[in-house]
Amino acid sequence: MSMFSIFNVSGSAISAQSQRLNVVASNLANVEAVAGPDGQAYKARQLVFQTENMGADTAAGVRVSGVTESNVAGRRVHDPSHPSADAQGYVTHSNVNAVEEMVNMISASRSYQNNVEVMNTAKTLLLKTLQMGQ
């Protein structure tokens, strides 16, 4: 694997983690959401990652291959006075778990930071190599 492949691998990881952070932000924004006009509450979303070849050498990166929705039932709260209550007086909230999403956000943020650090280290090594030739 060449030194330049490191930038492709880390770049793909940074892109994937950026998308993961966007999905987490969307999930957190809908923690307290209730069922919409269609009767369906917001469902937590997660990204599916897949290995991706990064060229002719053996380097492998990552890409987002899809988005899945959680099938866990939303939290139901008895509140007959709520405008979105069903016939039995229950309001269906989203199935997003705020604690899990915060952990997911921290993990994605750390992965992003680590890949930025990998790119910075590779850049420094390449610059040092060029300086040796002077």
mmCIF file of N, CA and C in Angstrom:
data_model
loop_
_atom_site.group_PDB
_atom_site.id
_atom_site.type_symbol
_atom_site.label_atom_id
_atom_site.label_comp_id
_atom_site.label_asym_id
_atom_site.label_seq_id
_atom_site.Cartn_x
_atom_site.Cartn_y
_atom_site.Cartn_z
ATOM 1 N N MET A 1 0.850 -1.177 0.000
ATOM 2 C CA MET A 1 0.000 0.000 0.000
ATOM 3 C C MET A 1 0.893 1.238 0.000
ATOM 4 N N SER A 2 0.609 2.148 -0.893
ATOM 5 C CA SER A 2 1.410 3.370 -0.980
ATOM 6 C C SER A 2 0.967 4.371 0.082
ATOM 7 N N MET A 3 1.830 5.330 0.347
ATOM 8 C CA MET A 3 1.513 6.364 1.330
ATOM 9 C C MET A 3 0.293 7.179 0.893
ATOM 10 N N PHE A 4 0.123 7.322 -0.426
ATOM 11 C CA PHE A 4 -1.005 8.122 -0.906
ATOM 12 C C PHE A 4 -2.338 7.413 -0.704
ATOM 13 N N SER A 5 -2.322 6.088 -0.615
ATOM 14 C CA SER A 5 -3.557 5.334 -0.366
ATOM 15 C C SER A 5 -4.131 5.635 1.008
ATOM 16 N N ILE A 6 -3.253 6.016 1.917
ATOM 17 C CA ILE A 6 -3.702 6.340 3.276
ATOM 18 C C ILE A 6 -4.706 7.484 3.234
ATOM 19 N N PHE A 7 -4.467 8.439 2.351
ATOM 20 C CA PHE A 7 -5.390 9.570 2.242
ATOM 21 C C PHE A 7 -6.754 9.119 1.719
ATOM 22 N N ASN A 8 -6.762 8.176 0.783
ATOM 23 C CA ASN A 8 -8.030 7.657 0.266
ATOM 24 C C ASN A 8 -8.794 6.882 1.335
ATOM 25 N N VAL A 9 -8.075 6.044 2.074
ATOM 26 C CA VAL A 9 -8.708 5.230 3.110
ATOM 27 C C VAL A 9 -9.269 6.123 4.210
ATOM 28 N N SER A 10 -8.443 7.024 4.724
ATOM 29 C CA SER A 10 -8.910 7.924 5.786
ATOM 30 C C SER A 10 -9.992 8.870 5.288
ATOM 31 N N GLY A 11 -9.876 9.312 4.046
ATOM 32 C CA GLY A 11 -10.906 10.184 3.484
ATOM 33 C C GLY A 11 -12.251 9.494 3.387
ATOM 34 N N SER A 12 -12.243 8.222 3.008
ATOM 35 C CA SER A 12 -13.511 7.495 2.939
ATOM 36 C C SER A 12 -14.112 7.321 4.327
ATOM 37 N N ALA A 13 -13.254 7.088 5.329
ATOM 38 C CA ALA A 13 -13.743 6.938 6.701
ATOM 39 C C ALA A 13 -14.299 8.254 7.236
ATOM 40 N N ILE A 14 -13.632 9.355 6.913
ATOM 41 C CA ILE A 14 -14.119 10.667 7.348
ATOM 42 C C ILE A 14 -15.482 10.955 6.734
ATOM 43 N N SER A 15 -15.636 10.649 5.466
ATOM 44 C CA SER A 15 -16.920 10.858 4.798
ATOM 45 C C SER A 15 -18.019 10.003 5.426
ATOM 46 N N ALA A 16 -17.709 8.745 5.710
ATOM 47 C CA ALA A 16 -18.700 7.852 6.317
ATOM 48 C C ALA A 16 -19.085 8.318 7.717
ATOM 49 N N GLN A 17 -18.103 8.750 8.507
ATOM 50 C CA GLN A 17 -18.401 9.207 9.870
ATOM 51 C C GLN A 17 -19.173 10.526 9.849
ATOM 52 N N SER A 18 -18.917 11.349 8.852
ATOM 53 C CA SER A 18 -19.679 12.589 8.711
ATOM 54 C C SER A 18 -21.155 12.280 8.450
ATOM 55 N N GLN A 19 -21.406 11.314 7.587
ATOM 56 C CA GLN A 19 -22.786 10.900 7.323
ATOM 57 C C GLN A 19 -23.422 10.291 8.578
ATOM 58 N N ARG A 20 -22.615 9.532 9.321
ATOM 59 C CA ARG A 20 -23.117 8.941 10.568
ATOM 60 C C ARG A 20 -23.511 10.036 11.552
ATOM 61 N N LEU A 21 -22.695 11.077 11.662
ATOM 62 C CA LEU A 21 -23.022 12.188 12.560
ATOM 63 C C LEU A 21 -24.311 12.884 12.135
ATOM 64 N N ASN A 22 -24.543 13.016 10.839
ATOM 65 C CA ASN A 22 -25.788 13.629 10.355
ATOM 66 C C ASN A 22 -27.007 12.793 10.730
ATOM 67 N N VAL A 23 -26.889 11.475 10.627
ATOM 68 C CA VAL A 23 -28.003 10.592 10.988
ATOM 69 C C VAL A 23 -28.256 10.663 12.489
ATOM 70 N N VAL A 24 -27.199 10.681 13.284
ATOM 71 C CA VAL A 24 -27.348 10.789 14.737
ATOM 72 C C VAL A 24 -28.025 12.106 15.097
ATOM 73 N N ALA A 25 -27.626 13.191 14.437
ATOM 74 C CA ALA A 25 -28.242 14.499 14.703
ATOM 75 C C ALA A 25 -29.730 14.464 14.374
ATOM 76 N N SER A 26 -30.083 13.819 13.282
ATOM 77 C CA SER A 26 -31.492 13.689 12.917
ATOM 78 C C SER A 26 -32.256 12.879 13.959
ATOM 79 N N ASN A 27 -31.648 11.797 14.418
ATOM 80 C CA ASN A 27 -32.291 10.980 15.449
ATOM 81 C C ASN A 27 -32.495 11.777 16.735
ATOM 82 N N LEU A 28 -31.453 12.500 17.152
ATOM 83 C CA LEU A 28 -31.573 13.279 18.387
ATOM 84 C C LEU A 28 -32.598 14.399 18.254
ATOM 85 N N ALA A 29 -32.722 14.966 17.077
ATOM 86 C CA ALA A 29 -33.708 16.032 16.865
ATOM 87 C C ALA A 29 -35.134 15.505 16.979
ATOM 88 N N ASN A 30 -35.304 14.203 16.810
ATOM 89 C CA ASN A 30 -36.644 13.616 16.836
ATOM 90 C C ASN A 30 -36.907 12.738 18.056
ATOM 91 N N VAL A 31 -36.127 12.921 19.125
ATOM 92 C CA VAL A 31 -36.311 12.109 20.333
ATOM 93 C C VAL A 31 -37.719 12.255 20.882
ATOM 94 N N GLU A 32 -38.237 13.454 20.933
ATOM 95 C CA GLU A 32 -39.562 13.697 21.518
ATOM 96 C C GLU A 32 -40.665 13.825 20.472
ATOM 97 N N ALA A 33 -40.366 13.451 19.238
ATOM 98 C CA ALA A 33 -41.366 13.572 18.172
ATOM 99 C C ALA A 33 -42.512 12.593 18.404
ATOM 100 N N VAL A 34 -43.701 13.011 18.048
ATOM 101 C CA VAL A 34 -44.875 12.143 18.139
ATOM 102 C C VAL A 34 -45.308 11.768 16.725
ATOM 103 N N ALA A 35 -46.236 10.842 16.663
ATOM 104 C CA ALA A 35 -46.710 10.371 15.363
ATOM 105 C C ALA A 35 -47.214 11.532 14.520
ATOM 106 N N GLY A 36 -46.868 11.492 13.248
ATOM 107 C CA GLY A 36 -47.278 12.534 12.321
ATOM 108 C C GLY A 36 -48.678 12.303 11.799
ATOM 109 N N PRO A 37 -49.068 13.050 10.783
ATOM 110 C CA PRO A 37 -50.422 12.940 10.227
ATOM 111 C C PRO A 37 -50.729 11.560 9.654
ATOM 112 N N ASP A 38 -49.671 10.841 9.260
ATOM 113 C CA ASP A 38 -49.890 9.494 8.712
ATOM 114 C C ASP A 38 -50.037 8.446 9.812
ATOM 115 N N GLY A 39 -49.916 8.852 11.078
ATOM 116 C CA GLY A 39 -50.055 7.923 12.198
ATOM 117 C C GLY A 39 -48.773 7.200 12.549
ATOM 118 N N GLN A 40 -47.701 7.474 11.817
ATOM 119 C CA GLN A 40 -46.422 6.804 12.054
ATOM 120 C C GLN A 40 -45.466 7.737 12.796
ATOM 121 N N ALA A 41 -44.883 7.224 13.848
ATOM 122 C CA ALA A 41 -43.891 8.001 14.590
ATOM 123 C C ALA A 41 -42.532 7.870 13.915
ATOM 124 N N TYR A 42 -41.650 8.815 14.200
ATOM 125 C CA TYR A 42 -40.285 8.777 13.661
ATOM 126 C C TYR A 42 -39.596 7.512 14.164
ATOM 127 N N LYS A 43 -38.838 6.856 13.298
ATOM 128 C CA LYS A 43 -38.090 5.651 13.667
ATOM 129 C C LYS A 43 -36.601 5.959 13.594
ATOM 130 N N ALA A 44 -35.880 5.515 14.604
ATOM 131 C CA ALA A 44 -34.437 5.729 14.654
ATOM 132 C C ALA A 44 -33.778 5.110 13.424
ATOM 133 N N ARG A 45 -32.795 5.822 12.895
ATOM 134 C CA ARG A 45 -32.090 5.355 11.695
ATOM 135 C C ARG A 45 -30.637 5.067 12.040
ATOM 136 N N GLN A 46 -30.091 4.065 11.370
ATOM 137 C CA GLN A 46 -28.680 3.704 11.518
ATOM 138 C C GLN A 46 -28.098 3.483 10.130
ATOM 139 N N LEU A 47 -26.820 3.794 9.975
ATOM 140 C CA LEU A 47 -26.145 3.568 8.702
ATOM 141 C C LEU A 47 -25.583 2.154 8.643
ATOM 142 N N VAL A 48 -25.497 1.641 7.421
ATOM 143 C CA VAL A 48 -24.857 0.351 7.180
ATOM 144 C C VAL A 48 -23.577 0.641 6.406
ATOM 145 N N PHE A 49 -22.436 0.235 6.970
ATOM 146 C CA PHE A 49 -21.141 0.455 6.331
ATOM 147 C C PHE A 49 -20.729 -0.780 5.549
ATOM 148 N N GLN A 50 -19.944 -0.548 4.501
ATOM 149 C CA GLN A 50 -19.458 -1.638 3.669
ATOM 150 C C GLN A 50 -18.019 -1.340 3.254
ATOM 151 N N THR A 51 -17.210 -2.399 3.153
ATOM 152 C CA THR A 51 -15.833 -2.249 2.702
ATOM 153 C C THR A 51 -15.819 -1.886 1.223
ATOM 154 N N GLU A 52 -14.870 -1.015 0.863
ATOM 155 C CA GLU A 52 -14.769 -0.562 -0.520
ATOM 156 C C GLU A 52 -13.304 -0.594 -0.946
ATOM 157 N N ASN A 53 -13.026 -1.183 -2.116
ATOM 158 C CA ASN A 53 -11.666 -1.178 -2.664
ATOM 159 C C ASN A 53 -11.272 0.239 -3.018
ATOM 160 N N MET A 54 -10.018 0.577 -2.724
ATOM 161 C CA MET A 54 -9.542 1.942 -2.956
ATOM 162 C C MET A 54 -8.526 2.008 -4.095
ATOM 163 N N GLY A 55 -8.683 1.175 -5.104
ATOM 164 C CA GLY A 55 -7.785 1.233 -6.248
ATOM 165 C C GLY A 55 -7.112 -0.095 -6.510
ATOM 166 N N ALA A 56 -5.993 -0.048 -7.225
ATOM 167 C CA ALA A 56 -5.301 -1.258 -7.661
ATOM 168 C C ALA A 56 -4.592 -1.972 -6.521
ATOM 169 N N ASP A 57 -4.164 -1.241 -5.498
ATOM 170 C CA ASP A 57 -3.463 -1.908 -4.400
ATOM 171 C C ASP A 57 -4.454 -2.565 -3.437
ATOM 172 N N THR A 58 -3.959 -3.062 -2.336
ATOM 173 C CA THR A 58 -4.799 -3.830 -1.401
ATOM 174 C C THR A 58 -5.537 -2.957 -0.395
ATOM 175 N N ALA A 59 -5.473 -1.653 -0.558
ATOM 176 C CA ALA A 59 -6.124 -0.755 0.399
ATOM 177 C C ALA A 59 -7.636 -0.892 0.323
ATOM 178 N N ALA A 60 -8.256 -0.883 1.494
ATOM 179 C CA ALA A 60 -9.718 -0.967 1.567
ATOM 180 C C ALA A 60 -10.233 0.162 2.440
ATOM 181 N N GLY A 61 -11.221 0.854 1.941
ATOM 182 C CA GLY A 61 -11.843 1.942 2.685
ATOM 183 C C GLY A 61 -13.237 1.529 3.131
ATOM 184 N N VAL A 62 -14.044 2.516 3.392
ATOM 185 C CA VAL A 62 -15.409 2.253 3.856
ATOM 186 C C VAL A 62 -16.359 3.181 3.114
ATOM 187 N N ARG A 63 -17.572 2.698 2.907
ATOM 188 C CA ARG A 63 -18.612 3.546 2.320
ATOM 189 C C ARG A 63 -19.933 3.197 2.981
ATOM 190 N N VAL A 64 -20.872 4.097 2.889
ATOM 191 C CA VAL A 64 -22.211 3.870 3.424
ATOM 192 C C VAL A 64 -23.014 3.155 2.344
ATOM 193 N N SER A 65 -23.489 1.952 2.667
ATOM 194 C CA SER A 65 -24.239 1.183 1.670
ATOM 195 C C SER A 65 -25.744 1.321 1.845
ATOM 196 N N GLY A 66 -26.177 1.862 2.969
ATOM 197 C CA GLY A 66 -27.610 2.032 3.162
ATOM 198 C C GLY A 66 -27.955 2.587 4.526
ATOM 199 N N VAL A 67 -29.231 2.834 4.699
ATOM 200 C CA VAL A 67 -29.756 3.325 5.966
ATOM 201 C C VAL A 67 -30.876 2.387 6.386
ATOM 202 N N THR A 68 -30.832 1.948 7.643
ATOM 203 C CA THR A 68 -31.890 1.079 8.158
ATOM 204 C C THR A 68 -32.691 1.825 9.215
ATOM 205 N N GLU A 69 -33.951 1.441 9.343
ATOM 206 C CA GLU A 69 -34.809 2.003 10.386
ATOM 207 C C GLU A 69 -35.036 0.946 11.451
ATOM 208 N N SER A 70 -35.051 1.379 12.688
ATOM 209 C CA SER A 70 -35.284 0.472 13.804
ATOM 210 C C SER A 70 -36.733 -0.007 13.791
ATOM 211 N N ASN A 71 -36.926 -1.275 14.097
ATOM 212 C CA ASN A 71 -38.278 -1.840 14.157
ATOM 213 C C ASN A 71 -38.841 -1.868 15.573
ATOM 214 N N VAL A 72 -38.110 -1.313 16.527
ATOM 215 C CA VAL A 72 -38.585 -1.261 17.904
ATOM 216 C C VAL A 72 -39.815 -0.358 17.963
ATOM 217 N N ALA A 73 -40.802 -0.805 18.690
ATOM 218 C CA ALA A 73 -42.036 -0.013 18.803
ATOM 219 C C ALA A 73 -41.764 1.296 19.530
ATOM 220 N N GLY A 74 -42.442 2.337 19.096
ATOM 221 C CA GLY A 74 -42.307 3.638 19.736
ATOM 222 C C GLY A 74 -42.944 3.633 21.111
ATOM 223 N N ARG A 75 -42.500 4.536 21.947
ATOM 224 C CA ARG A 75 -43.029 4.665 23.300
ATOM 225 C C ARG A 75 -44.456 5.215 23.225
ATOM 226 N N ARG A 76 -45.377 4.556 23.925
ATOM 227 C CA ARG A 76 -46.775 5.012 23.939
ATOM 228 C C ARG A 76 -47.102 5.598 25.308
ATOM 229 N N VAL A 77 -47.642 6.808 25.279
ATOM 230 C CA VAL A 77 -47.975 7.521 26.510
ATOM 231 C C VAL A 77 -49.470 7.813 26.497
ATOM 232 N N HIS A 78 -50.123 7.536 27.635
ATOM 233 C CA HIS A 78 -51.558 7.804 27.727
ATOM 234 C C HIS A 78 -51.757 9.284 28.030
ATOM 235 N N ASP A 79 -52.314 10.002 27.055
ATOM 236 C CA ASP A 79 -52.569 11.434 27.179
ATOM 237 C C ASP A 79 -53.748 11.786 26.274
ATOM 238 N N PRO A 80 -54.963 11.518 26.741
ATOM 239 C CA PRO A 80 -56.138 11.736 25.887
ATOM 240 C C PRO A 80 -56.336 13.189 25.441
ATOM 241 N N SER A 81 -55.750 14.150 26.162
ATOM 242 C CA SER A 81 -55.924 15.553 25.797
ATOM 243 C C SER A 81 -54.972 15.996 24.679
ATOM 244 N N HIS A 82 -54.016 15.165 24.326
ATOM 245 C CA HIS A 82 -53.045 15.503 23.273
ATOM 246 C C HIS A 82 -53.736 15.457 21.906
ATOM 247 N N PRO A 83 -53.460 16.422 21.033
ATOM 248 C CA PRO A 83 -54.112 16.439 19.715
ATOM 249 C C PRO A 83 -53.784 15.227 18.840
ATOM 250 N N SER A 84 -52.642 14.571 19.105
ATOM 251 C CA SER A 84 -52.254 13.409 18.298
ATOM 252 C C SER A 84 -52.638 12.085 18.932
ATOM 253 N N ALA A 85 -53.459 12.120 19.980
ATOM 254 C CA ALA A 85 -53.843 10.885 20.663
ATOM 255 C C ALA A 85 -54.735 10.042 19.755
ATOM 256 N N ASP A 86 -54.578 8.714 19.866
ATOM 257 C CA ASP A 86 -55.425 7.812 19.080
ATOM 258 C C ASP A 86 -56.761 7.609 19.793
ATOM 259 N N ALA A 87 -57.578 6.693 19.318
ATOM 260 C CA ALA A 87 -58.925 6.472 19.866
ATOM 261 C C ALA A 87 -58.883 6.028 21.321
ATOM 262 N N GLN A 88 -57.819 5.342 21.732
ATOM 263 C CA GLN A 88 -57.690 4.891 23.122
ATOM 264 C C GLN A 88 -57.034 5.937 24.019
ATOM 265 N N GLY A 89 -56.623 7.069 23.452
ATOM 266 C CA GLY A 89 -56.018 8.144 24.221
ATOM 267 C C GLY A 89 -54.507 8.050 24.324
ATOM 268 N N TYR A 90 -53.875 7.197 23.527
ATOM 269 C CA TYR A 90 -52.420 7.036 23.572
ATOM 270 C C TYR A 90 -51.749 7.857 22.469
ATOM 271 N N VAL A 91 -50.603 8.403 22.828
ATOM 272 C CA VAL A 91 -49.774 9.148 21.884
ATOM 273 C C VAL A 91 -48.510 8.319 21.653
ATOM 274 N N THR A 92 -48.194 8.057 20.387
ATOM 275 C CA THR A 92 -47.004 7.280 20.057
ATOM 276 C C THR A 92 -45.835 8.221 19.793
ATOM 277 N N HIS A 93 -44.770 8.024 20.563
ATOM 278 C CA HIS A 93 -43.548 8.814 20.416
ATOM 279 C C HIS A 93 -42.534 8.034 19.588
ATOM 280 N N SER A 94 -41.470 8.694 19.182
ATOM 281 C CA SER A 94 -40.427 8.031 18.397
ATOM 282 C C SER A 94 -39.745 6.954 19.241
ATOM 283 N N ASN A 95 -39.064 6.047 18.559
ATOM 284 C CA ASN A 95 -38.369 4.971 19.266
ATOM 285 C C ASN A 95 -36.881 5.288 19.464
ATOM 286 N N VAL A 96 -36.517 6.555 19.385
ATOM 287 C CA VAL A 96 -35.125 6.966 19.536
ATOM 288 C C VAL A 96 -34.744 6.959 21.014
ATOM 289 N N ASN A 97 -33.627 6.308 21.324
ATOM 290 C CA ASN A 97 -33.085 6.289 22.677
ATOM 291 C C ASN A 97 -31.972 7.337 22.735
ATOM 292 N N ALA A 98 -32.195 8.396 23.484
ATOM 293 C CA ALA A 98 -31.248 9.519 23.514
ATOM 294 C C ALA A 98 -29.876 9.103 24.031
ATOM 295 N N VAL A 99 -29.825 8.209 25.008
ATOM 296 C CA VAL A 99 -28.538 7.782 25.565
ATOM 297 C C VAL A 99 -27.741 7.011 24.513
ATOM 298 N N GLU A 100 -28.385 6.087 23.820
ATOM 299 C CA GLU A 100 -27.700 5.332 22.767
ATOM 300 C C GLU A 100 -27.208 6.257 21.658
ATOM 301 N N GLU A 101 -28.004 7.248 21.314
ATOM 302 C CA GLU A 101 -27.612 8.173 20.259
ATOM 303 C C GLU A 101 -26.438 9.057 20.682
ATOM 304 N N MET A 102 -26.387 9.442 21.939
ATOM 305 C CA MET A 102 -25.256 10.233 22.426
ATOM 306 C C MET A 102 -23.970 9.405 22.384
ATOM 307 N N VAL A 103 -24.058 8.126 22.767
ATOM 308 C CA VAL A 103 -22.893 7.241 22.684
ATOM 309 C C VAL A 103 -22.472 7.082 21.227
ATOM 310 N N ASN A 104 -23.440 6.911 20.345
ATOM 311 C CA ASN A 104 -23.170 6.790 18.917
ATOM 312 C C ASN A 104 -22.505 8.061 18.382
ATOM 313 N N MET A 105 -22.948 9.217 18.848
ATOM 314 C CA MET A 105 -22.373 10.485 18.414
ATOM 315 C C MET A 105 -20.926 10.618 18.880
ATOM 316 N N ILE A 106 -20.650 10.246 20.120
ATOM 317 C CA ILE A 106 -19.287 10.319 20.642
ATOM 318 C C ILE A 106 -18.371 9.379 19.858
ATOM 319 N N SER A 107 -18.858 8.175 19.582
ATOM 320 C CA SER A 107 -18.077 7.201 18.822
ATOM 321 C C SER A 107 -17.765 7.710 17.420
ATOM 322 N N ALA A 108 -18.763 8.260 16.744
ATOM 323 C CA ALA A 108 -18.555 8.792 15.388
ATOM 324 C C ALA A 108 -17.597 9.974 15.408
ATOM 325 N N SER A 109 -17.726 10.825 16.401
ATOM 326 C CA SER A 109 -16.864 11.996 16.512
ATOM 327 C C SER A 109 -15.412 11.579 16.740
ATOM 328 N N ARG A 110 -15.204 10.587 17.605
ATOM 329 C CA ARG A 110 -13.843 10.090 17.866
ATOM 330 C C ARG A 110 -13.247 9.437 16.619
ATOM 331 N N SER A 111 -14.051 8.676 15.913
ATOM 332 C CA SER A 111 -13.570 8.043 14.683
ATOM 333 C C SER A 111 -13.178 9.097 13.655
ATOM 334 N N TYR A 112 -13.987 10.129 13.552
ATOM 335 C CA TYR A 112 -13.683 11.239 12.638
ATOM 336 C C TYR A 112 -12.353 11.880 13.021
ATOM 337 N N GLN A 113 -12.199 12.200 14.308
ATOM 338 C CA GLN A 113 -10.969 12.833 14.788
ATOM 339 C C GLN A 113 -9.748 11.943 14.552
ATOM 340 N N ASN A 114 -9.893 10.651 14.794
ATOM 341 C CA ASN A 114 -8.776 9.727 14.590
ATOM 342 C C ASN A 114 -8.344 9.687 13.137
ATOM 343 N N ASN A 115 -9.284 9.707 12.222
ATOM 344 C CA ASN A 115 -8.937 9.677 10.804
ATOM 345 C C ASN A 115 -8.314 10.990 10.337
ATOM 346 N N VAL A 116 -8.721 12.087 10.910
ATOM 347 C CA VAL A 116 -8.056 13.363 10.617
ATOM 348 C C VAL A 116 -6.609 13.297 11.106
ATOM 349 N N GLU A 117 -6.416 12.718 12.271
ATOM 350 C CA GLU A 117 -5.062 12.583 12.812
ATOM 351 C C GLU A 117 -4.198 11.672 11.937
ATOM 352 N N VAL A 118 -4.780 10.602 11.410
ATOM 353 C CA VAL A 118 -4.051 9.718 10.492
ATOM 354 C C VAL A 118 -3.606 10.499 9.263
ATOM 355 N N MET A 119 -4.499 11.306 8.712
ATOM 356 C CA MET A 119 -4.142 12.096 7.527
ATOM 357 C C MET A 119 -3.046 13.110 7.845
ATOM 358 N N ASN A 120 -3.129 13.748 8.995
ATOM 359 C CA ASN A 120 -2.102 14.715 9.377
ATOM 360 C C ASN A 120 -0.748 14.028 9.570
ATOM 361 N N THR A 121 -0.745 12.852 10.172
ATOM 362 C CA THR A 121 0.502 12.112 10.374
ATOM 363 C C THR A 121 1.099 11.686 9.038
ATOM 364 N N ALA A 122 0.264 11.196 8.136
ATOM 365 C CA ALA A 122 0.745 10.790 6.813
ATOM 366 C C ALA A 122 1.319 11.990 6.062
ATOM 367 N N LYS A 123 0.672 13.136 6.180
ATOM 368 C CA LYS A 123 1.176 14.361 5.532
ATOM 369 C C LYS A 123 2.544 14.734 6.097
ATOM 370 N N THR A 124 2.685 14.667 7.409
ATOM 371 C CA THR A 124 3.954 14.987 8.051
ATOM 372 C C THR A 124 5.053 14.033 7.593
ATOM 373 N N LEU A 125 4.734 12.734 7.511
ATOM 374 C CA LEU A 125 5.725 11.756 7.055
ATOM 375 C C LEU A 125 6.149 12.021 5.611
ATOM 376 N N LEU A 126 5.186 12.358 4.766
ATOM 377 C CA LEU A 126 5.530 12.660 3.373
ATOM 378 C C LEU A 126 6.393 13.917 3.269
ATOM 379 N N LEU A 127 6.106 14.937 4.064
ATOM 380 C CA LEU A 127 6.908 16.145 4.053
ATOM 381 C C LEU A 127 8.328 15.873 4.543
ATOM 382 N N LYS A 128 8.453 15.058 5.572
ATOM 383 C CA LYS A 128 9.785 14.693 6.095
ATOM 384 C C LYS A 128 10.562 13.912 5.027
ATOM 385 N N THR A 129 9.871 13.036 4.308
ATOM 386 C CA THR A 129 10.531 12.272 3.238
ATOM 387 C C THR A 129 11.034 13.205 2.152
ATOM 388 N N LEU A 130 10.239 14.204 1.796
ATOM 389 C CA LEU A 130 10.672 15.167 0.775
ATOM 390 C C LEU A 130 11.858 16.002 1.266
ATOM 391 N N GLN A 131 11.866 16.333 2.549
ATOM 392 C CA GLN A 131 12.960 17.131 3.104
ATOM 393 C C GLN A 131 14.269 16.340 3.106
ATOM 394 N N MET A 132 14.184 15.023 3.227
ATOM 395 C CA MET A 132 15.392 14.194 3.215
ATOM 396 C C MET A 132 16.086 14.270 1.855
ATOM 397 N N GLY A 133 15.327 14.471 0.791
ATOM 398 C CA GLY A 133 15.885 14.530 -0.556
ATOM 399 C C GLY A 133 16.531 15.856 -0.893
ATOM 400 N N GLN A 134 16.426 16.833 -0.028
ATOM 401 C CA GLN A 134 16.992 18.158 -0.331
ATOM 402 C C GLN A 134 18.466 18.214 -0.034
#
